[in-house]
Amino acid sequence: MKPAVTKLTGISHFFAAASYSLGGFRRLIKEAAFRQELLFFAVSMILLIAVGATLAEMMIATVLFLALFAVEALNTAIEEVIDRISPEISMVGKHAKDLGSFAVVCMIAACGLFLVFTIGKHLLFG
């Protein structure tokens, strides 16, 4: 019996996975929240450069923002699945969406706290 889905291996798998990731990015860029988070990232990097942040501090900020983008992607995936399987209003669907939103807010707070600390440190203690 043949499997319903044929799994690619080797270099074919790598290119297929890259294609899926690009598709995910193309879907996510349609979300206003993600575009705002990208703007937050760009402004943050400019501010970090302006205050003389170290390369390590800029790398930490980049990793935090990549985590934010990943959580935003997962939140969007949750919302799409809930909307597909439960188009009517349900408490379970609402809770799933609220939890995804809370995860995004936690990551935004983590990014913001790091930026306030780092920028403040450079402005106050040079």
Coordinates of C-alpha atoms in Angstrom, one line a residue, residues 42-120:
A42 CA 13.7 48.1 12.3
V43 CA 13.2 51.1 14.6
S44 CA 14.7 49.1 17.5
M45 CA 17.8 48.3 15.5
I46 CA 18.2 51.9 14.5
L47 CA 17.9 53.0 18.1
L48 CA 20.4 50.4 19.3
I49 CA 22.9 51.6 16.7
A50 CA 22.3 55.2 17.6
V51 CA 23.0 54.6 21.3
G52 CA 26.1 52.5 20.6
A53 CA 24.8 49.1 21.5
T54 CA 27.3 46.3 21.3
L55 CA 27.2 43.6 18.7
A56 CA 26.1 41.1 21.4
E57 CA 23.2 43.4 22.4
M58 CA 22.1 43.7 18.8
M59 CA 22.3 39.9 18.4
I60 CA 20.2 39.4 21.5
A61 CA 17.6 41.8 20.2
T62 CA 17.6 40.0 16.9
V63 CA 17.1 36.6 18.5
L64 CA 14.2 38.0 20.6
F65 CA 12.6 39.5 17.6
L66 CA 13.0 36.2 15.6
A67 CA 11.2 34.5 18.5
L68 CA 8.5 37.2 18.3
F69 CA 8.1 36.5 14.6
A70 CA 7.9 32.8 15.2
V71 CA 5.2 33.2 17.9
E72 CA 3.3 35.5 15.6
A73 CA 3.4 32.9 12.9
L74 CA 2.1 30.2 15.3
N75 CA -0.6 32.6 16.6
T76 CA -1.7 33.2 13.0
A77 CA -1.7 29.5 12.3
I78 CA -3.9 28.9 15.4
E79 CA -6.3 31.5 14.2
E80 CA -6.6 30.1 10.7
V81 CA -7.1 26.5 12.0
I82 CA -9.8 27.7 14.5
D83 CA -11.6 29.7 11.8
R84 CA -11.5 26.7 9.5
I85 CA -12.7 24.0 11.9
S86 CA -15.0 26.2 14.0
P87 CA -16.4 29.1 12.0
E88 CA -19.1 29.6 14.7
I89 CA -18.2 31.4 17.9
S90 CA -17.1 28.9 20.5
M91 CA -15.5 29.3 23.9
V92 CA -12.8 26.7 23.0
G93 CA -11.9 28.6 19.8
K94 CA -11.9 31.9 21.7
H95 CA -9.6 30.5 24.4
A96 CA -7.2 29.1 21.8
K97 CA -7.0 32.5 20.0
D98 CA -6.7 34.4 23.3
L99 CA -3.8 32.2 24.4
G100 CA -2.0 32.7 21.1
S101 CA -2.5 36.4 21.5
F102 CA -1.2 36.3 25.0
A103 CA 2.0 34.5 23.8
V104 CA 2.6 37.3 21.3
V105 CA 2.1 40.0 24.0
C106 CA 4.6 38.1 26.2
M107 CA 7.2 38.2 23.4
I108 CA 6.5 41.9 22.6
A109 CA 7.1 42.6 26.3
A110 CA 10.3 40.6 26.3
C111 CA 11.6 42.6 23.3
G112 CA 10.4 45.9 24.9
L113 CA 12.0 45.2 28.3
F114 CA 15.3 44.3 26.7
L115 CA 15.3 47.5 24.6
V116 CA 14.4 49.7 27.5
F117 CA 17.1 48.2 29.6
T118 CA 19.8 48.3 26.9
I119 CA 19.0 51.8 25.5
G120 CA 18.6 53.1 29.1

